PDB file of C-alpha atoms in Angstrom:
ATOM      1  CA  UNK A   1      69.503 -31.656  88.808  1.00 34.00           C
ATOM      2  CA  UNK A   2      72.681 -33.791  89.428  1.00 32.00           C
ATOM      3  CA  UNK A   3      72.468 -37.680  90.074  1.00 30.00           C
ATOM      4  CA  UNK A   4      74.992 -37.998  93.127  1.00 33.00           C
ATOM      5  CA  UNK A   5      73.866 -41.445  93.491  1.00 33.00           C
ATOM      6  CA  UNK A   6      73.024 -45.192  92.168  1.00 33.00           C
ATOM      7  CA  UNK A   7      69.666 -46.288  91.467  1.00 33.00           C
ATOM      8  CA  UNK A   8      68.049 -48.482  93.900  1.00 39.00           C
ATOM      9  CA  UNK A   9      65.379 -50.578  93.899  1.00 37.00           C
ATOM     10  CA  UNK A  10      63.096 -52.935  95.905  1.00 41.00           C
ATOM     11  CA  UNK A  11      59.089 -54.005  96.203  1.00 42.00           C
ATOM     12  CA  UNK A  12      57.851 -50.835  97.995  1.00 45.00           C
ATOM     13  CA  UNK A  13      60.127 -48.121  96.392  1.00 44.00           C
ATOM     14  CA  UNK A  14      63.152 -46.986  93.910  1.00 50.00           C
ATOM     15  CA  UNK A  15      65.550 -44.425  95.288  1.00 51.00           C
ATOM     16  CA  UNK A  16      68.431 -42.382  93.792  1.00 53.00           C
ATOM     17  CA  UNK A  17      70.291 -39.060  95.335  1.00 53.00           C
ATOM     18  CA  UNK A  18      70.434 -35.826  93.500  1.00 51.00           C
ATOM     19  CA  UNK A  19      72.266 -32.291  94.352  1.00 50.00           C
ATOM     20  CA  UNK A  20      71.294 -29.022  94.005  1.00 48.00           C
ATOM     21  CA  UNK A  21      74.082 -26.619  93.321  1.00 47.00           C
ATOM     22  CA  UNK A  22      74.552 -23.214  95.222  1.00 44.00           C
ATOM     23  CA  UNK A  23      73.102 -20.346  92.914  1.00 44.00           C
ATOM     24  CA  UNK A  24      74.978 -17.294  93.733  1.00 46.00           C
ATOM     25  CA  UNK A  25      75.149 -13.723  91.676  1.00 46.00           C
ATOM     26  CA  UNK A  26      77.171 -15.153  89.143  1.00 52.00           C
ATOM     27  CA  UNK A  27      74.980 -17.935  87.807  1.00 46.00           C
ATOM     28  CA  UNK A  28      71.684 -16.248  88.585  1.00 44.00           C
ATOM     29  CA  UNK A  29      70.126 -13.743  85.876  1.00 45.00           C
ATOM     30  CA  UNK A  30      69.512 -10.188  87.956  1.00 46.00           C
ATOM     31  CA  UNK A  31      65.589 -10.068  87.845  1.00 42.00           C
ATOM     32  CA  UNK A  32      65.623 -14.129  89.629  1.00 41.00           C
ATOM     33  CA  UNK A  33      68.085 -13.103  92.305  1.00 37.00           C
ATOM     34  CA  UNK A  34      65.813 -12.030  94.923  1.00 41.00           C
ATOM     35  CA  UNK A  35      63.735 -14.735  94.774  1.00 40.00           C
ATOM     36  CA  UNK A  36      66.072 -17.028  94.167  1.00 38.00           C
ATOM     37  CA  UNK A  37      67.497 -16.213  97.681  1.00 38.00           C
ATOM     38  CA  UNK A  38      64.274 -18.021  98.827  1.00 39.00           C
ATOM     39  CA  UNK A  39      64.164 -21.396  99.982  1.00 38.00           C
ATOM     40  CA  UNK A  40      66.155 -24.293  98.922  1.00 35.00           C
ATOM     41  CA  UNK A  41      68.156 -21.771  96.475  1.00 37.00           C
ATOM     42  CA  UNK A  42      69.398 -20.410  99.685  1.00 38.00           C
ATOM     43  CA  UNK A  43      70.453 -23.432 101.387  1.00 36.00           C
ATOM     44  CA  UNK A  44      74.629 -23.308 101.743  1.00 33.00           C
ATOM     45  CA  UNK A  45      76.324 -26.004 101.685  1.00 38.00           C
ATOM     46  CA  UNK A  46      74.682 -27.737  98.123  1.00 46.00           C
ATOM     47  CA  UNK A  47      71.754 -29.304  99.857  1.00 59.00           C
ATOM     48  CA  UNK A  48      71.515 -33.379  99.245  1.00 77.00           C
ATOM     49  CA  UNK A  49      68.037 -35.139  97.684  1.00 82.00           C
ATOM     50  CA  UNK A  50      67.174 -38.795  98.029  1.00 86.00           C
ATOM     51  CA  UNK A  51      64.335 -39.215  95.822  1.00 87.00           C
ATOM     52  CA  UNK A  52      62.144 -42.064  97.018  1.00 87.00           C
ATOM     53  CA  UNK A  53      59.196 -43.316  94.370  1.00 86.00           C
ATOM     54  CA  UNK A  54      56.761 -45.447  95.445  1.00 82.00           C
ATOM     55  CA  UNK A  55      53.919 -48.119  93.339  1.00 80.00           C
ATOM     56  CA  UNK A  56      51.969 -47.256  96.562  1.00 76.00           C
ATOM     57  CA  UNK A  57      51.826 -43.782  95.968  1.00 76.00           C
ATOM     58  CA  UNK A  58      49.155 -42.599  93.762  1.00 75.00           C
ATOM     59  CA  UNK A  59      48.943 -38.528  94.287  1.00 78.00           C
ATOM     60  CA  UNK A  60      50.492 -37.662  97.708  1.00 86.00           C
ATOM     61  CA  UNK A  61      54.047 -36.571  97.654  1.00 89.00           C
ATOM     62  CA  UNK A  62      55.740 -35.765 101.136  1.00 88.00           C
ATOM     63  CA  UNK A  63      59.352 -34.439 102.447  1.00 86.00           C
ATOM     64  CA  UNK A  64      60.888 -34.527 105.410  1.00 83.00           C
ATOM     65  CA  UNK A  65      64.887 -34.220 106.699  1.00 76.00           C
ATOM     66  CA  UNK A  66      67.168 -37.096 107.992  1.00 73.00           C
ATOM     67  CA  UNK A  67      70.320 -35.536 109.552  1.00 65.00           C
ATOM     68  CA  UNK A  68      71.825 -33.407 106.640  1.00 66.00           C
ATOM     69  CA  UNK A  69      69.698 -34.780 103.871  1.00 78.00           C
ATOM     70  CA  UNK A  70      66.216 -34.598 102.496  1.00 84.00           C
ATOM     71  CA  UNK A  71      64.132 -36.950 101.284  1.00 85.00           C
ATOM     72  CA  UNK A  72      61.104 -36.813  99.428  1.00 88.00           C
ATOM     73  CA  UNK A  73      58.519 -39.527  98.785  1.00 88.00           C
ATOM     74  CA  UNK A  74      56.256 -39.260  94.959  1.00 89.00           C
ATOM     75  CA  UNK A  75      54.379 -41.369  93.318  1.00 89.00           C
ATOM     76  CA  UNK A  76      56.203 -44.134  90.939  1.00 86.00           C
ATOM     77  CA  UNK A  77      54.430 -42.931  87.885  1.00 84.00           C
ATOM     78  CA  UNK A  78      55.787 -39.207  87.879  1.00 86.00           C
ATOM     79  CA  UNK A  79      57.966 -38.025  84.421  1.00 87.00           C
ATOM     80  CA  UNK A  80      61.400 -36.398  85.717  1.00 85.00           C
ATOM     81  CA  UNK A  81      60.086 -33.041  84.862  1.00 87.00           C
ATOM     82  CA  UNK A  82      57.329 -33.366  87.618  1.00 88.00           C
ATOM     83  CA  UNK A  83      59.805 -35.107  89.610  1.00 86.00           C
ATOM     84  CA  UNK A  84      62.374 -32.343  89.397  1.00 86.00           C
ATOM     85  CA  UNK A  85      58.968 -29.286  90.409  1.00 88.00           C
ATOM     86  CA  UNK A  86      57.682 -31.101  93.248  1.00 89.00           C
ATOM     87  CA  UNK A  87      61.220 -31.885  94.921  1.00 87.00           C
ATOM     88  CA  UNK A  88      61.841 -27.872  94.458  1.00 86.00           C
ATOM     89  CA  UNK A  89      58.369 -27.253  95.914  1.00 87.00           C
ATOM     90  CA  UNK A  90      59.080 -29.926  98.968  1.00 86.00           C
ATOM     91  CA  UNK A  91      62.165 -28.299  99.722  1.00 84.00           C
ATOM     92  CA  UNK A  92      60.467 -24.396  99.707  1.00 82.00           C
ATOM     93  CA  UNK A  93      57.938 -25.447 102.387  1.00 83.00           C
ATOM     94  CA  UNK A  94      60.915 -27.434 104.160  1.00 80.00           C
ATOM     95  CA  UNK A  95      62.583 -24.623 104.311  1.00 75.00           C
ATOM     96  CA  UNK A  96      59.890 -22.186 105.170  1.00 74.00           C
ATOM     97  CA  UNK A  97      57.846 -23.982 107.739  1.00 73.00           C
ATOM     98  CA  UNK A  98      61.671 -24.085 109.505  1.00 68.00           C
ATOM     99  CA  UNK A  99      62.001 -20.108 109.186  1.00 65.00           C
ATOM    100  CA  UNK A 100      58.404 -19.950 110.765  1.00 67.00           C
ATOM    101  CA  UNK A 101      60.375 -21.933 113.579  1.00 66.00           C
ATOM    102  CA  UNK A 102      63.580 -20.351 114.021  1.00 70.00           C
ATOM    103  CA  UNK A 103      63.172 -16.825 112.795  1.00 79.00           C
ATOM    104  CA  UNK A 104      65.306 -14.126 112.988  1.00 84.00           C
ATOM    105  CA  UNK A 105      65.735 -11.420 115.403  1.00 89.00           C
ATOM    106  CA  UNK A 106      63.868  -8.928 113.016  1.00 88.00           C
ATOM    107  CA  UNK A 107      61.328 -11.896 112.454  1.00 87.00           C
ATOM    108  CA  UNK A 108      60.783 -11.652 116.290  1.00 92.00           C
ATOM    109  CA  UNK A 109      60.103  -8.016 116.048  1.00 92.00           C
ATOM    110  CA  UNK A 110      58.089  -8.016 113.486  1.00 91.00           C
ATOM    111  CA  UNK A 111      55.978 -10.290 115.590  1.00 91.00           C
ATOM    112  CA  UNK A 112      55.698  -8.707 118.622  1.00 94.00           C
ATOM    113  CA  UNK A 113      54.348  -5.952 116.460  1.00 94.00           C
ATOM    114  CA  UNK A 114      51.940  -7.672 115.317  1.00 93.00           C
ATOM    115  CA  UNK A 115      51.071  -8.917 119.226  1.00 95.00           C
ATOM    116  CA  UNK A 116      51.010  -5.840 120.396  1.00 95.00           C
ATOM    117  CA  UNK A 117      48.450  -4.197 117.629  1.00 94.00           C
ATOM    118  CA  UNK A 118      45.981  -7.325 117.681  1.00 93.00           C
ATOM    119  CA  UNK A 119      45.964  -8.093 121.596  1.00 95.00           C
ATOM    120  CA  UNK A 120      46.931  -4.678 123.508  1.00 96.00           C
ATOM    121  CA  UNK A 121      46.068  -1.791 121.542  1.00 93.00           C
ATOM    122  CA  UNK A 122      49.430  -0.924 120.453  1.00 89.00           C
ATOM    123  CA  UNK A 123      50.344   0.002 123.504  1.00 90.00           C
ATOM    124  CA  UNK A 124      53.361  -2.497 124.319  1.00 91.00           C
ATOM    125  CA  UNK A 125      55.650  -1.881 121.172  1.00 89.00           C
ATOM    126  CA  UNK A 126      59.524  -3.160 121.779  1.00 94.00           C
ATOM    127  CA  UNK A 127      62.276  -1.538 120.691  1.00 94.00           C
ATOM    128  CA  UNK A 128      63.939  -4.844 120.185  1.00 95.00           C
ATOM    129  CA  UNK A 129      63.537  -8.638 120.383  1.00 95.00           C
ATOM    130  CA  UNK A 130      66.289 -11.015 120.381  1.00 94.00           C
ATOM    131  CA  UNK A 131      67.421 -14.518 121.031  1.00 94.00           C
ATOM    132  CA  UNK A 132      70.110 -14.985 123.359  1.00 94.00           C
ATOM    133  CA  UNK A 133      72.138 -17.989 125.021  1.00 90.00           C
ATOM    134  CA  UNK A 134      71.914 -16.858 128.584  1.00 89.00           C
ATOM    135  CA  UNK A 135      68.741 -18.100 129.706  1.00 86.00           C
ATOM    136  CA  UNK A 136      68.759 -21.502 130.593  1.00 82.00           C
ATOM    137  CA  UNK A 137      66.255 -21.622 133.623  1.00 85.00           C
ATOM    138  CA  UNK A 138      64.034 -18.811 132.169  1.00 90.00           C
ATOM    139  CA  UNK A 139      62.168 -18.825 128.711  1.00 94.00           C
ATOM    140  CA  UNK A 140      62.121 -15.084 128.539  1.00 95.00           C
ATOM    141  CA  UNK A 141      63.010 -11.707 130.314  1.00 95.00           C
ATOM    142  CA  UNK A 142      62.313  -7.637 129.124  1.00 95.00           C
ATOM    143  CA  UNK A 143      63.926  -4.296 130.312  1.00 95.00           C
ATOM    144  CA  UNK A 144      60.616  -2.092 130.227  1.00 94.00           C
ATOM    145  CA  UNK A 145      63.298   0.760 130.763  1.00 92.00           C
ATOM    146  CA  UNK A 146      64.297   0.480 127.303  1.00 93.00           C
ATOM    147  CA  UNK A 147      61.584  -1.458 125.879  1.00 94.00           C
ATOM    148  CA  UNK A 148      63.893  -4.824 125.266  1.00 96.00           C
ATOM    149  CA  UNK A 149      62.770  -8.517 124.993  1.00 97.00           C
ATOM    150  CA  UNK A 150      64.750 -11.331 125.086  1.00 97.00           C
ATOM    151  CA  UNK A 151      64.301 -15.203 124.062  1.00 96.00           C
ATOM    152  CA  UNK A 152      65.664 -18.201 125.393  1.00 94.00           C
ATOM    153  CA  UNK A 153      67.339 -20.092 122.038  1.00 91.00           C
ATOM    154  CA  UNK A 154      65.761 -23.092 123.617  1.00 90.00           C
ATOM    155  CA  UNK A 155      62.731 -22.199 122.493  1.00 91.00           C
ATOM    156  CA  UNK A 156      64.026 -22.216 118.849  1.00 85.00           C
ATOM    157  CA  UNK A 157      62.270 -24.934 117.066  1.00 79.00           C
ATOM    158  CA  UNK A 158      59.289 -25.233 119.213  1.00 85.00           C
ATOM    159  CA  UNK A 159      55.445 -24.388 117.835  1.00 85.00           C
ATOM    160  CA  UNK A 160      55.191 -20.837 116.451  1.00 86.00           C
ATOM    161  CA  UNK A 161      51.961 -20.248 118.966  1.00 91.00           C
ATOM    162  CA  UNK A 162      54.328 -20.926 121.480  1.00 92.00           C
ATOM    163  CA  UNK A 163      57.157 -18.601 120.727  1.00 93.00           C
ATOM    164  CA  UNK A 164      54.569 -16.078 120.146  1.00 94.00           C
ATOM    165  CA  UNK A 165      53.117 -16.414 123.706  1.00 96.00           C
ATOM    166  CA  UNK A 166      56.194 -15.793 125.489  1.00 97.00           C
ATOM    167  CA  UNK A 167      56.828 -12.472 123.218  1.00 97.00           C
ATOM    168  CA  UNK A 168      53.017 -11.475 124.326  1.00 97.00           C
ATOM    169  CA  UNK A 169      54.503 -12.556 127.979  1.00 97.00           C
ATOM    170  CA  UNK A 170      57.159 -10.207 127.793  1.00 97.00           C
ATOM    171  CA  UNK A 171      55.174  -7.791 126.343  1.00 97.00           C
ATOM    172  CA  UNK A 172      52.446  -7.161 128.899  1.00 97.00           C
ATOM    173  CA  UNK A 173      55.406  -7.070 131.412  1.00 96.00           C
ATOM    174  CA  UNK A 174      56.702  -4.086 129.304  1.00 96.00           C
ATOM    175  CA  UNK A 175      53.185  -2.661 131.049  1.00 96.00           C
ATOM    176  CA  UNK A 176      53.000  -4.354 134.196  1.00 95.00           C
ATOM    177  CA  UNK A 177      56.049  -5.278 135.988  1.00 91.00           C
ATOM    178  CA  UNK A 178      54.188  -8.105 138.253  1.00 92.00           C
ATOM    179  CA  UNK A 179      52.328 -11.430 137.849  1.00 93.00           C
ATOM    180  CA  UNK A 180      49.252  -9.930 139.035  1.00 95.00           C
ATOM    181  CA  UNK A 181      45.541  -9.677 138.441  1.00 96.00           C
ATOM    182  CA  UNK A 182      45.628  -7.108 135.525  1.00 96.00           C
ATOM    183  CA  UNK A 183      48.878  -9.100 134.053  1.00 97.00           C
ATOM    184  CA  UNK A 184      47.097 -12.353 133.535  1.00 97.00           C
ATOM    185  CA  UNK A 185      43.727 -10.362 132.371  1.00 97.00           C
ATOM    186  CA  UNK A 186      46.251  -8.980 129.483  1.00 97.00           C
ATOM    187  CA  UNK A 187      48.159 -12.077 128.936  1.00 97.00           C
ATOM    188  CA  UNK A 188      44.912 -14.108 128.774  1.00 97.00           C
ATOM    189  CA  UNK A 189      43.898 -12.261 125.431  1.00 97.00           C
ATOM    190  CA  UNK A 190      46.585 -14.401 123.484  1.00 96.00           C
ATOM    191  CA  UNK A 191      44.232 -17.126 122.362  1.00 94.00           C
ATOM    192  CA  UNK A 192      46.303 -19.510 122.909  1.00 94.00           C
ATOM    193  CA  UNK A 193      47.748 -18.827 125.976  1.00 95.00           C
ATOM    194  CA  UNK A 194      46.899 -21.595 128.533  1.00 94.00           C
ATOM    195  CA  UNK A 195      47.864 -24.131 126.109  1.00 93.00           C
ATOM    196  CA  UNK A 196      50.797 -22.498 125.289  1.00 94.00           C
ATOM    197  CA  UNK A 197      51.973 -22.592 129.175  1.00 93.00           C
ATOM    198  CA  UNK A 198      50.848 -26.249 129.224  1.00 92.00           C
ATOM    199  CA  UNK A 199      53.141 -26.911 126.500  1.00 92.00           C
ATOM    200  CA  UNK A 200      56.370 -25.188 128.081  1.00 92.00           C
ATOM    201  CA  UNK A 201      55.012 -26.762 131.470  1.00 90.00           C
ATOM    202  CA  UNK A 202      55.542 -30.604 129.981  1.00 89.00           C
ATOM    203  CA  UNK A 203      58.073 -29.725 128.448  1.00 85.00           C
ATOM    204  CA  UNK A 204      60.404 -28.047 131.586  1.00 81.00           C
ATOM    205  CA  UNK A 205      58.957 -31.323 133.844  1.00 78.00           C
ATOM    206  CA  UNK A 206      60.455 -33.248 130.731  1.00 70.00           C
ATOM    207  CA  UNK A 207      63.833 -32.276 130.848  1.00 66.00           C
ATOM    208  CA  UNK A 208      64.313 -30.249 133.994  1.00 62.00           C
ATOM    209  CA  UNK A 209      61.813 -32.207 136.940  1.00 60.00           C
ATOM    210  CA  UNK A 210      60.534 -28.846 137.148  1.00 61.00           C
ATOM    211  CA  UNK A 211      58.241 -25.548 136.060  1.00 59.00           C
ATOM    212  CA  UNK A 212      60.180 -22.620 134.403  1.00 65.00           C
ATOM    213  CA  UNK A 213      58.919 -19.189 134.774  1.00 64.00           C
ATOM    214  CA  UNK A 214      58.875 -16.662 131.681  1.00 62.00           C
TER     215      UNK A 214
END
């Protein structure tokens, strides 16, 4: 851990910026490397740290990003060796909770998958699910021809429940092409389903003045 930054101090808290080099092949011992890809090891460029401690702190420590830098809130009384574990573990779930969030086009396969087996027998698999830029009135579309979904990037970012209803969306059109009775019956099996169209609902009359379909 580098200090990239001056000390700072004041009633509620003491601050100071640290760097986290880029660990590549080269500096990386081969049993580490694949888990070393994980998390903030990942991150490219060098990822920036301001370290806040605070007398009001007692246990709690927290994290969260402001524009291309992290910070992360401990307690005043923590060594530098504690200081330098929990700023690695803060920056792990970071980085994590924002996969869960904007995951990958296998990520989305993997969880219509796992839609399909809980919530319709198995019977809707995909052959592929994929983000694209396209869509900008519609939050998702399918080709039940060749068993393809496709995701609106605007949806990138938003709740994973609510990612994960459009895929079900798209994949109970795979089975039934309209918005009818037996649709909504299937649909309706995601849990979380009217709140999930609630959510997108607020959210289109938010930006747009208006309802998007799926």
């Amino acid at each position: 851990m580098n200090v990239a930054g001056e000390l700072r101090e004041d009633s509620r808290f003491r601050a100071r910026k640290v760097t986290f080099a880029r660990l590549t092949r080269g500096n990386v011992t081969p049993p580490l490397w694949k888990s070393a890809r994980v998390g903030y090891l990942s991150y490219v460029p060098p990822e920036t740290v301001e370290v806040r401690r605070s007398t009001r702190r007692r246990r709690t420590v927290s994290a969260y990003r402001d524009g291309d830098k992290t910070i992360v809130l401990l307690p005043a009384g923590l060594s530098l060796t504690d200081e330098e574990q929990w700023v690695r573990r803060m920056l792990d779930r970071l980085a994590a909770k924002e996969q869960r969030r904007k995951p990958s086009d296998d990520d989305l396969l993997d969880r219509a998958t796992d839609l399909a087996t809980r919530y319709l027998d198995g019977k809707a698999f995909p052959t592929s699910v994929r983000w694209v830029e396209n869509q900008r009135h519609r939050w998702g579309s399918c080709t039940p021809d060749h068993g393809t979904i496709r995701l609106s990037t605007r949806l990138r970012g938003m709740p994973a429940w609510v990612v994960d209803y459009v895929i079900m969306h798209e994949l109970v059109h795979l089975l039934v092409p309209s918005h009818g009775p037996r649709f909504w019956e299937l649909v309706e099996r995601y849990p979380r389903a009217e709140r999930a169209r609630g959510f997108l609902e607020g959210f289109s009359m938010g930006v747009n003045g208006s309802v998007e379909e799926c």
